[in-house]
Amino acid sequence: AQKVTQAQTEISVVEKEDVTLDCVYETRDTTYYLFWYKQPPSGELVFLIRRNSFDEQNEISGRYSWNFQKSTSSFNFTITASQVVDSAVYFCARGSGTYKYIFGTGTRLKVLA
Amino acid sequence: DSGVTQTPKHLITATGQRVTLRCSPRSGDLSVYWYQQSLDQGLQFLIQYYNGEERAKGNILERFSAQQFPDLHSELNLSSLELGDSALYFCASSTGQVATNEKLFFGSGTQLSVL
């Protein structure tokens, strides 16, 4: 199976620390799509970002940044100056032309005040 | 609000029973996905429909079935329920055009408890 691996099950940081969530994916597809979703304590999954395989530009959105490296099949997510409201489970996912969106097992981030 | 509606929010039932979970996609979305979220399994892809047709299948048990109706809403039927089926079941919708800037929009989920 073409997996998405999030090796960090749970991370705890103190507010204002930077934190990086790792994501490693497997794929045999030439074209594929990578995503990050946030699941706050309320439970609903919220879309954060989509990155296409043919676009390796990194992206920054406020305190969030993403590092996509095809050479290592990784799509890591960094939160700068973390806040308590960032506490959530974060999922990395991969989609492809076969239409299935495969999710990792998630990383629970706890930001302590 | 994602625009995806799932009902019911909570469901408590007994082993051996059958339940139906319902999902209405966002307006304009043709594709519906079902996922199961258990405590230690993350989000497991079950099945995808596009405009009424099954498009992709994941780790869906034979006791589970789904369909998408002409009005595009979808139902996930779970039968002969076991304790291990207790989980949060999510529905997501999308345009179904993965090559465009597509992303999944998730409903708030149905929490199923099998006692």
PDB file of C-alpha atoms in Angstrom:
ATOM      1  CA  ALA A   1       0.000   0.000   0.000  1.00  0.00           C
ATOM      2  CA  GLN A   2       1.161   3.516  -0.671  1.00  0.00           C
ATOM      3  CA  LYS A   3       1.310   4.878   2.823  1.00  0.00           C
ATOM      4  CA  VAL A   4       1.514   8.259   4.450  1.00  0.00           C
ATOM      5  CA  THR A   5       3.616   8.118   7.585  1.00  0.00           C
ATOM      6  CA  GLN A   6       3.480  10.553  10.452  1.00  0.00           C
ATOM      7  CA  ALA A   7       5.991   9.093  12.837  1.00  0.00           C
ATOM      8  CA  GLN A   8       5.337  11.594  15.612  1.00  0.00           C
ATOM      9  CA  THR A   9       2.312  10.408  17.527  1.00  0.00           C
ATOM     10  CA  GLU A  10       2.261  13.288  19.979  1.00  0.00           C
ATOM     11  CA  ILE A  11       4.314  16.436  20.459  1.00  0.00           C
ATOM     12  CA  SER A  12       4.199  18.834  23.389  1.00  0.00           C
ATOM     13  CA  VAL A  13       5.689  22.299  23.204  1.00  0.00           C
ATOM     14  CA  VAL A  14       5.523  25.419  25.284  1.00  0.00           C
ATOM     15  CA  GLU A  15       3.778  28.422  23.806  1.00  0.00           C
ATOM     16  CA  LYS A  16       5.937  30.506  21.442  1.00  0.00           C
ATOM     17  CA  GLU A  17       8.180  27.584  20.575  1.00  0.00           C
ATOM     18  CA  ASP A  18       8.509  26.541  16.941  1.00  0.00           C
ATOM     19  CA  VAL A  19       7.421  23.012  16.083  1.00  0.00           C
ATOM     20  CA  THR A  20       7.753  20.853  12.967  1.00  0.00           C
ATOM     21  CA  LEU A  21       5.399  18.038  12.126  1.00  0.00           C
ATOM     22  CA  ASP A  22       6.866  15.398   9.850  1.00  0.00           C
ATOM     23  CA  CYS A  23       5.151  13.669   6.957  1.00  0.00           C
ATOM     24  CA  VAL A  24       6.654  11.038   4.674  1.00  0.00           C
ATOM     25  CA  TYR A  25       4.655   9.605   1.811  1.00  0.00           C
ATOM     26  CA  GLU A  26       4.936   6.709  -0.612  1.00  0.00           C
ATOM     27  CA  THR A  27       3.671   6.880  -4.148  1.00  0.00           C
ATOM     28  CA  ARG A  28       4.171   5.283  -7.544  1.00  0.00           C
ATOM     29  CA  ASP A  29       2.295   8.077  -9.244  1.00  0.00           C
ATOM     30  CA  THR A  30       4.079  10.688 -11.285  1.00  0.00           C
ATOM     31  CA  THR A  31       1.503  13.284 -10.379  1.00  0.00           C
ATOM     32  CA  TYR A  32       0.085  13.445  -6.909  1.00  0.00           C
ATOM     33  CA  TYR A  33      -1.201  15.917  -4.373  1.00  0.00           C
ATOM     34  CA  LEU A  34      -0.312  16.455  -0.738  1.00  0.00           C
ATOM     35  CA  PHE A  35      -2.443  17.978   1.975  1.00  0.00           C
ATOM     36  CA  TRP A  36      -2.446  18.971   5.599  1.00  0.00           C
ATOM     37  CA  TYR A  37      -5.608  19.025   7.676  1.00  0.00           C
ATOM     38  CA  LYS A  38      -6.162  20.194  11.238  1.00  0.00           C
ATOM     39  CA  GLN A  39      -8.570  18.501  13.632  1.00  0.00           C
ATOM     40  CA  PRO A  40      -9.159  20.755  16.645  1.00  0.00           C
ATOM     41  CA  PRO A  41     -10.808  19.405  19.818  1.00  0.00           C
ATOM     42  CA  SER A  42     -14.200  20.189  18.290  1.00  0.00           C
ATOM     43  CA  GLY A  43     -13.553  17.273  15.927  1.00  0.00           C
ATOM     44  CA  GLU A  44     -14.138  18.730  12.483  1.00  0.00           C
ATOM     45  CA  LEU A  45     -11.322  18.413   9.937  1.00  0.00           C
ATOM     46  CA  VAL A  46     -10.141  21.714   8.533  1.00  0.00           C
ATOM     47  CA  PHE A  47      -8.160  22.057   5.308  1.00  0.00           C
ATOM     48  CA  LEU A  48      -4.822  23.846   5.656  1.00  0.00           C
ATOM     49  CA  ILE A  49      -2.915  23.404   2.407  1.00  0.00           C
ATOM     50  CA  ARG A  50      -2.667  21.505  -0.852  1.00  0.00           C
ATOM     51  CA  ARG A  51       0.606  21.061  -2.740  1.00  0.00           C
ATOM     52  CA  ASN A  52       0.914  19.524  -6.214  1.00  0.00           C
ATOM     53  CA  SER A  53       3.818  17.182  -6.933  1.00  0.00           C
ATOM     54  CA  PHE A  54       4.955  19.275  -9.870  1.00  0.00           C
ATOM     55  CA  ASP A  55       5.285  22.383  -7.702  1.00  0.00           C
ATOM     56  CA  GLU A  56       8.065  22.070  -5.159  1.00  0.00           C
ATOM     57  CA  GLN A  57       7.872  25.635  -3.977  1.00  0.00           C
ATOM     58  CA  ASN A  58       7.665  25.935  -0.257  1.00  0.00           C
ATOM     59  CA  GLU A  59       4.847  27.983   1.158  1.00  0.00           C
ATOM     60  CA  ILE A  60       4.385  30.292   4.082  1.00  0.00           C
ATOM     61  CA  SER A  61       1.057  31.430   5.460  1.00  0.00           C
ATOM     62  CA  GLY A  62       1.380  33.551   8.542  1.00  0.00           C
ATOM     63  CA  ARG A  63       2.895  31.389  11.263  1.00  0.00           C
ATOM     64  CA  TYR A  64       2.527  28.251   9.136  1.00  0.00           C
ATOM     65  CA  SER A  65       5.059  27.029   6.607  1.00  0.00           C
ATOM     66  CA  TRP A  66       5.420  23.878   4.582  1.00  0.00           C
ATOM     67  CA  ASN A  67       8.566  22.240   3.221  1.00  0.00           C
ATOM     68  CA  PHE A  68       7.999  19.893   0.287  1.00  0.00           C
ATOM     69  CA  GLN A  69      10.981  17.773  -0.786  1.00  0.00           C
ATOM     70  CA  LYS A  70      10.388  15.197  -3.509  1.00  0.00           C
ATOM     71  CA  SER A  71      13.886  13.792  -3.080  1.00  0.00           C
ATOM     72  CA  THR A  72      13.006  12.568   0.408  1.00  0.00           C
ATOM     73  CA  SER A  73       9.247  12.143  -0.204  1.00  0.00           C
ATOM     74  CA  SER A  74       8.519  14.487   2.658  1.00  0.00           C
ATOM     75  CA  PHE A  75       6.041  17.282   3.225  1.00  0.00           C
ATOM     76  CA  ASN A  76       6.760  18.769   6.621  1.00  0.00           C
ATOM     77  CA  PHE A  77       4.732  21.403   8.409  1.00  0.00           C
ATOM     78  CA  THR A  78       6.206  24.017  10.718  1.00  0.00           C
ATOM     79  CA  ILE A  79       4.341  26.248  13.118  1.00  0.00           C
ATOM     80  CA  THR A  80       6.332  29.257  14.231  1.00  0.00           C
ATOM     81  CA  ALA A  81       5.719  30.838  17.637  1.00  0.00           C
ATOM     82  CA  SER A  82       3.091  28.247  18.529  1.00  0.00           C
ATOM     83  CA  GLN A  83      -0.058  29.249  20.372  1.00  0.00           C
ATOM     84  CA  VAL A  84      -2.454  27.313  22.583  1.00  0.00           C
ATOM     85  CA  VAL A  85      -5.058  27.504  19.808  1.00  0.00           C
ATOM     86  CA  ASP A  86      -2.724  25.440  17.628  1.00  0.00           C
ATOM     87  CA  SER A  87      -3.384  22.443  19.876  1.00  0.00           C
ATOM     88  CA  ALA A  88      -4.999  19.854  17.630  1.00  0.00           C
ATOM     89  CA  VAL A  89      -4.400  16.670  15.705  1.00  0.00           C
ATOM     90  CA  TYR A  90      -2.757  17.348  12.366  1.00  0.00           C
ATOM     91  CA  PHE A  91      -3.138  14.970   9.448  1.00  0.00           C
ATOM     92  CA  CYS A  92      -1.037  14.727   6.339  1.00  0.00           C
ATOM     93  CA  ALA A  93      -2.682  13.192   3.273  1.00  0.00           C
ATOM     94  CA  ARG A  94      -1.872  12.183  -0.291  1.00  0.00           C
ATOM     95  CA  GLY A  95      -4.200  12.139  -3.272  1.00  0.00           C
ATOM     96  CA  SER A  96      -3.633  10.981  -6.814  1.00  0.00           C
ATOM     97  CA  GLY A  97      -5.335  10.275 -10.092  1.00  0.00           C
ATOM     98  CA  THR A  98      -6.833   7.142  -8.588  1.00  0.00           C
ATOM     99  CA  TYR A  99      -8.877   9.533  -6.507  1.00  0.00           C
ATOM    100  CA  LYS A 100      -8.253   7.942  -3.142  1.00  0.00           C
ATOM    101  CA  TYR A 101      -7.074  10.361  -0.500  1.00  0.00           C
ATOM    102  CA  ILE A 102      -4.885   8.472   1.953  1.00  0.00           C
ATOM    103  CA  PHE A 103      -4.296   9.981   5.364  1.00  0.00           C
ATOM    104  CA  GLY A 104      -1.535   9.468   7.869  1.00  0.00           C
ATOM    105  CA  THR A 105      -2.311   8.476  11.430  1.00  0.00           C
ATOM    106  CA  GLY A 106      -2.008  12.044  12.624  1.00  0.00           C
ATOM    107  CA  THR A 107       0.186  13.929  15.067  1.00  0.00           C
ATOM    108  CA  ARG A 108      -1.367  15.289  18.236  1.00  0.00           C
ATOM    109  CA  LEU A 109       0.135  18.668  19.059  1.00  0.00           C
ATOM    110  CA  LYS A 110      -0.219  20.041  22.565  1.00  0.00           C
ATOM    111  CA  VAL A 111       0.802  23.631  23.084  1.00  0.00           C
ATOM    112  CA  LEU A 112       1.173  24.452  26.750  1.00  0.00           C
ATOM    113  CA  ALA A 113       0.669  27.942  28.109  1.00  0.00           C
TER     114      ALA A 113
ATOM    115  CA  ASP B   1     -19.057  25.503   8.350  1.00  0.00           C
ATOM    116  CA  SER B   2     -17.785  23.190   5.596  1.00  0.00           C
ATOM    117  CA  GLY B   3     -21.171  22.835   3.929  1.00  0.00           C
ATOM    118  CA  VAL B   4     -21.122  19.043   4.344  1.00  0.00           C
ATOM    119  CA  THR B   5     -23.942  17.772   6.531  1.00  0.00           C
ATOM    120  CA  GLN B   6     -23.811  14.500   8.398  1.00  0.00           C
ATOM    121  CA  THR B   7     -26.592  12.968  10.433  1.00  0.00           C
ATOM    122  CA  PRO B   8     -26.943  11.824  13.082  1.00  0.00           C
ATOM    123  CA  LYS B   9     -24.151  13.355  15.162  1.00  0.00           C
ATOM    124  CA  HIS B  10     -24.273  10.553  17.686  1.00  0.00           C
ATOM    125  CA  LEU B  11     -25.541   7.000  17.460  1.00  0.00           C
ATOM    126  CA  ILE B  12     -25.627   4.430  20.225  1.00  0.00           C
ATOM    127  CA  THR B  13     -26.633   0.904  19.362  1.00  0.00           C
ATOM    128  CA  ALA B  14     -26.065  -2.706  20.316  1.00  0.00           C
ATOM    129  CA  THR B  15     -23.963  -5.429  18.785  1.00  0.00           C
ATOM    130  CA  GLY B  16     -25.616  -7.189  15.895  1.00  0.00           C
ATOM    131  CA  GLN B  17     -27.691  -4.182  14.911  1.00  0.00           C
ATOM    132  CA  ARG B  18     -27.747  -2.242  11.641  1.00  0.00           C
ATOM    133  CA  VAL B  19     -27.416   1.523  11.282  1.00  0.00           C
ATOM    134  CA  THR B  20     -27.443   4.046   8.459  1.00  0.00           C
ATOM    135  CA  LEU B  21     -25.305   7.159   8.391  1.00  0.00           C
ATOM    136  CA  ARG B  22     -26.285   9.961   6.070  1.00  0.00           C
ATOM    137  CA  CYS B  23     -24.242  12.601   4.294  1.00  0.00           C
ATOM    138  CA  SER B  24     -25.221  15.581   2.162  1.00  0.00           C
ATOM    139  CA  PRO B  25     -22.305  17.019   0.180  1.00  0.00           C
ATOM    140  CA  ARG B  26     -21.541  20.665  -0.405  1.00  0.00           C
ATOM    141  CA  SER B  27     -23.606  22.287  -3.093  1.00  0.00           C
ATOM    142  CA  GLY B  28     -21.973  21.584  -6.441  1.00  0.00           C
ATOM    143  CA  ASP B  29     -19.762  18.742  -5.245  1.00  0.00           C
ATOM    144  CA  LEU B  30     -20.231  15.459  -7.099  1.00  0.00           C
ATOM    145  CA  SER B  31     -17.910  13.261  -5.073  1.00  0.00           C
ATOM    146  CA  VAL B  32     -18.472  11.815  -1.617  1.00  0.00           C
ATOM    147  CA  TYR B  33     -15.936   9.996   0.515  1.00  0.00           C
ATOM    148  CA  TRP B  34     -16.408   7.984   3.694  1.00  0.00           C
ATOM    149  CA  TYR B  35     -13.721   7.644   6.346  1.00  0.00           C
ATOM    150  CA  GLN B  36     -13.556   5.822   9.650  1.00  0.00           C
ATOM    151  CA  GLN B  37     -11.566   7.326  12.510  1.00  0.00           C
ATOM    152  CA  SER B  38     -10.703   4.989  15.341  1.00  0.00           C
ATOM    153  CA  LEU B  39      -8.534   5.950  18.289  1.00  0.00           C
ATOM    154  CA  ASP B  40      -5.416   4.170  17.131  1.00  0.00           C
ATOM    155  CA  GLN B  41      -6.011   3.923  13.381  1.00  0.00           C
ATOM    156  CA  GLY B  42      -6.140   7.475  12.168  1.00  0.00           C
ATOM    157  CA  LEU B  43      -8.418   8.167   9.228  1.00  0.00           C
ATOM    158  CA  GLN B  44      -9.155   5.021   7.257  1.00  0.00           C
ATOM    159  CA  PHE B  45     -10.537   5.465   3.771  1.00  0.00           C
ATOM    160  CA  LEU B  46     -13.644   3.367   3.212  1.00  0.00           C
ATOM    161  CA  ILE B  47     -15.185   4.264  -0.122  1.00  0.00           C
ATOM    162  CA  GLN B  48     -15.680   7.032  -2.667  1.00  0.00           C
ATOM    163  CA  TYR B  49     -18.570   7.821  -4.974  1.00  0.00           C
ATOM    164  CA  TYR B  50     -18.689  10.193  -7.896  1.00  0.00           C
ATOM    165  CA  ASN B  51     -22.006  11.259  -9.358  1.00  0.00           C
ATOM    166  CA  GLY B  52     -23.730   8.105  -8.191  1.00  0.00           C
ATOM    167  CA  GLU B  53     -21.033   5.636  -9.205  1.00  0.00           C
ATOM    168  CA  GLU B  54     -18.520   3.919  -6.962  1.00  0.00           C
ATOM    169  CA  ARG B  55     -15.089   5.249  -7.863  1.00  0.00           C
ATOM    170  CA  ALA B  56     -12.654   3.871  -5.297  1.00  0.00           C
ATOM    171  CA  LYS B  57     -12.750   1.397  -2.480  1.00  0.00           C
ATOM    172  CA  GLY B  58     -10.576   1.190   0.580  1.00  0.00           C
ATOM    173  CA  ASN B  59     -10.635  -0.982   3.652  1.00  0.00           C
ATOM    174  CA  ILE B  60     -14.386  -1.335   3.789  1.00  0.00           C
ATOM    175  CA  LEU B  61     -15.712  -4.447   5.481  1.00  0.00           C
ATOM    176  CA  GLU B  62     -18.230  -6.662   3.701  1.00  0.00           C
ATOM    177  CA  ARG B  63     -20.700  -5.846   6.487  1.00  0.00           C
ATOM    178  CA  PHE B  64     -20.562  -2.222   5.369  1.00  0.00           C
ATOM    179  CA  SER B  65     -22.101  -0.837   2.231  1.00  0.00           C
ATOM    180  CA  ALA B  66     -22.703   2.584   0.791  1.00  0.00           C
ATOM    181  CA  GLN B  67     -24.466   4.303  -2.041  1.00  0.00           C
ATOM    182  CA  GLN B  68     -24.858   7.723  -3.550  1.00  0.00           C
ATOM    183  CA  PHE B  69     -28.311   8.753  -4.653  1.00  0.00           C
ATOM    184  CA  PRO B  70     -29.390  10.847  -7.670  1.00  0.00           C
ATOM    185  CA  ASP B  71     -29.620  13.940  -5.458  1.00  0.00           C
ATOM    186  CA  LEU B  72     -25.964  13.216  -4.551  1.00  0.00           C
ATOM    187  CA  HIS B  73     -26.504  12.520  -0.893  1.00  0.00           C
ATOM    188  CA  SER B  74     -24.857   9.364   0.355  1.00  0.00           C
ATOM    189  CA  GLU B  75     -25.622   6.745   2.944  1.00  0.00           C
ATOM    190  CA  LEU B  76     -23.254   4.376   4.699  1.00  0.00           C
ATOM    191  CA  ASN B  77     -24.910   1.225   6.009  1.00  0.00           C
ATOM    192  CA  LEU B  78     -23.223  -0.712   8.775  1.00  0.00           C
ATOM    193  CA  SER B  79     -24.683  -4.114   9.656  1.00  0.00           C
ATOM    194  CA  SER B  80     -24.033  -6.916  12.143  1.00  0.00           C
ATOM    195  CA  LEU B  81     -22.299  -4.332  14.249  1.00  0.00           C
ATOM    196  CA  GLU B  82     -19.424  -5.325  16.483  1.00  0.00           C
ATOM    197  CA  LEU B  83     -17.809  -3.524  19.391  1.00  0.00           C
ATOM    198  CA  GLY B  84     -14.830  -2.733  17.183  1.00  0.00           C
ATOM    199  CA  ASP B  85     -17.001  -0.745  14.804  1.00  0.00           C
ATOM    200  CA  SER B  86     -17.283   1.987  17.394  1.00  0.00           C
ATOM    201  CA  ALA B  87     -15.622   4.981  15.775  1.00  0.00           C
ATOM    202  CA  LEU B  88     -16.114   8.426  14.340  1.00  0.00           C
ATOM    203  CA  TYR B  89     -17.333   8.203  10.763  1.00  0.00           C
ATOM    204  CA  PHE B  90     -16.612  11.140   8.527  1.00  0.00           C
ATOM    205  CA  CYS B  91     -18.066  12.054   5.210  1.00  0.00           C
ATOM    206  CA  ALA B  92     -16.203  14.395   2.901  1.00  0.00           C
ATOM    207  CA  SER B  93     -17.112  15.908  -0.416  1.00  0.00           C
ATOM    208  CA  SER B  94     -15.231  17.397  -3.326  1.00  0.00           C
ATOM    209  CA  THR B  95     -15.748  18.391  -6.918  1.00  0.00           C
ATOM    210  CA  GLY B  96     -14.258  15.066  -7.997  1.00  0.00           C
ATOM    211  CA  GLN B  97     -11.783  16.818 -10.265  1.00  0.00           C
ATOM    212  CA  VAL B  98      -8.551  15.973  -8.526  1.00  0.00           C
ATOM    213  CA  ALA B  99      -6.346  17.586 -11.152  1.00  0.00           C
ATOM    214  CA  THR B 100      -7.776  21.003 -10.394  1.00  0.00           C
ATOM    215  CA  ASN B 101      -7.352  22.731  -7.087  1.00  0.00           C
ATOM    216  CA  GLU B 102      -9.573  20.163  -5.416  1.00  0.00           C
ATOM    217  CA  LYS B 103      -9.653  19.527  -1.700  1.00  0.00           C
ATOM    218  CA  LEU B 104     -11.860  17.551   0.619  1.00  0.00           C
ATOM    219  CA  PHE B 105     -14.449  19.279   2.773  1.00  0.00           C
ATOM    220  CA  PHE B 106     -15.394  17.258   5.821  1.00  0.00           C
ATOM    221  CA  GLY B 107     -18.592  16.989   7.749  1.00  0.00           C
ATOM    222  CA  SER B 108     -18.606  17.055  11.518  1.00  0.00           C
ATOM    223  CA  GLY B 109     -18.803  13.281  11.719  1.00  0.00           C
ATOM    224  CA  THR B 110     -21.081  10.677  13.244  1.00  0.00           C
ATOM    225  CA  GLN B 111     -19.884   9.194  16.518  1.00  0.00           C
ATOM    226  CA  LEU B 112     -20.992   5.568  16.586  1.00  0.00           C
ATOM    227  CA  SER B 113     -20.930   3.681  19.852  1.00  0.00           C
ATOM    228  CA  VAL B 114     -21.659  -0.032  19.759  1.00  0.00           C
ATOM    229  CA  LEU B 115     -22.446  -1.432  23.207  1.00  0.00           C
TER     230      LEU B 115
END
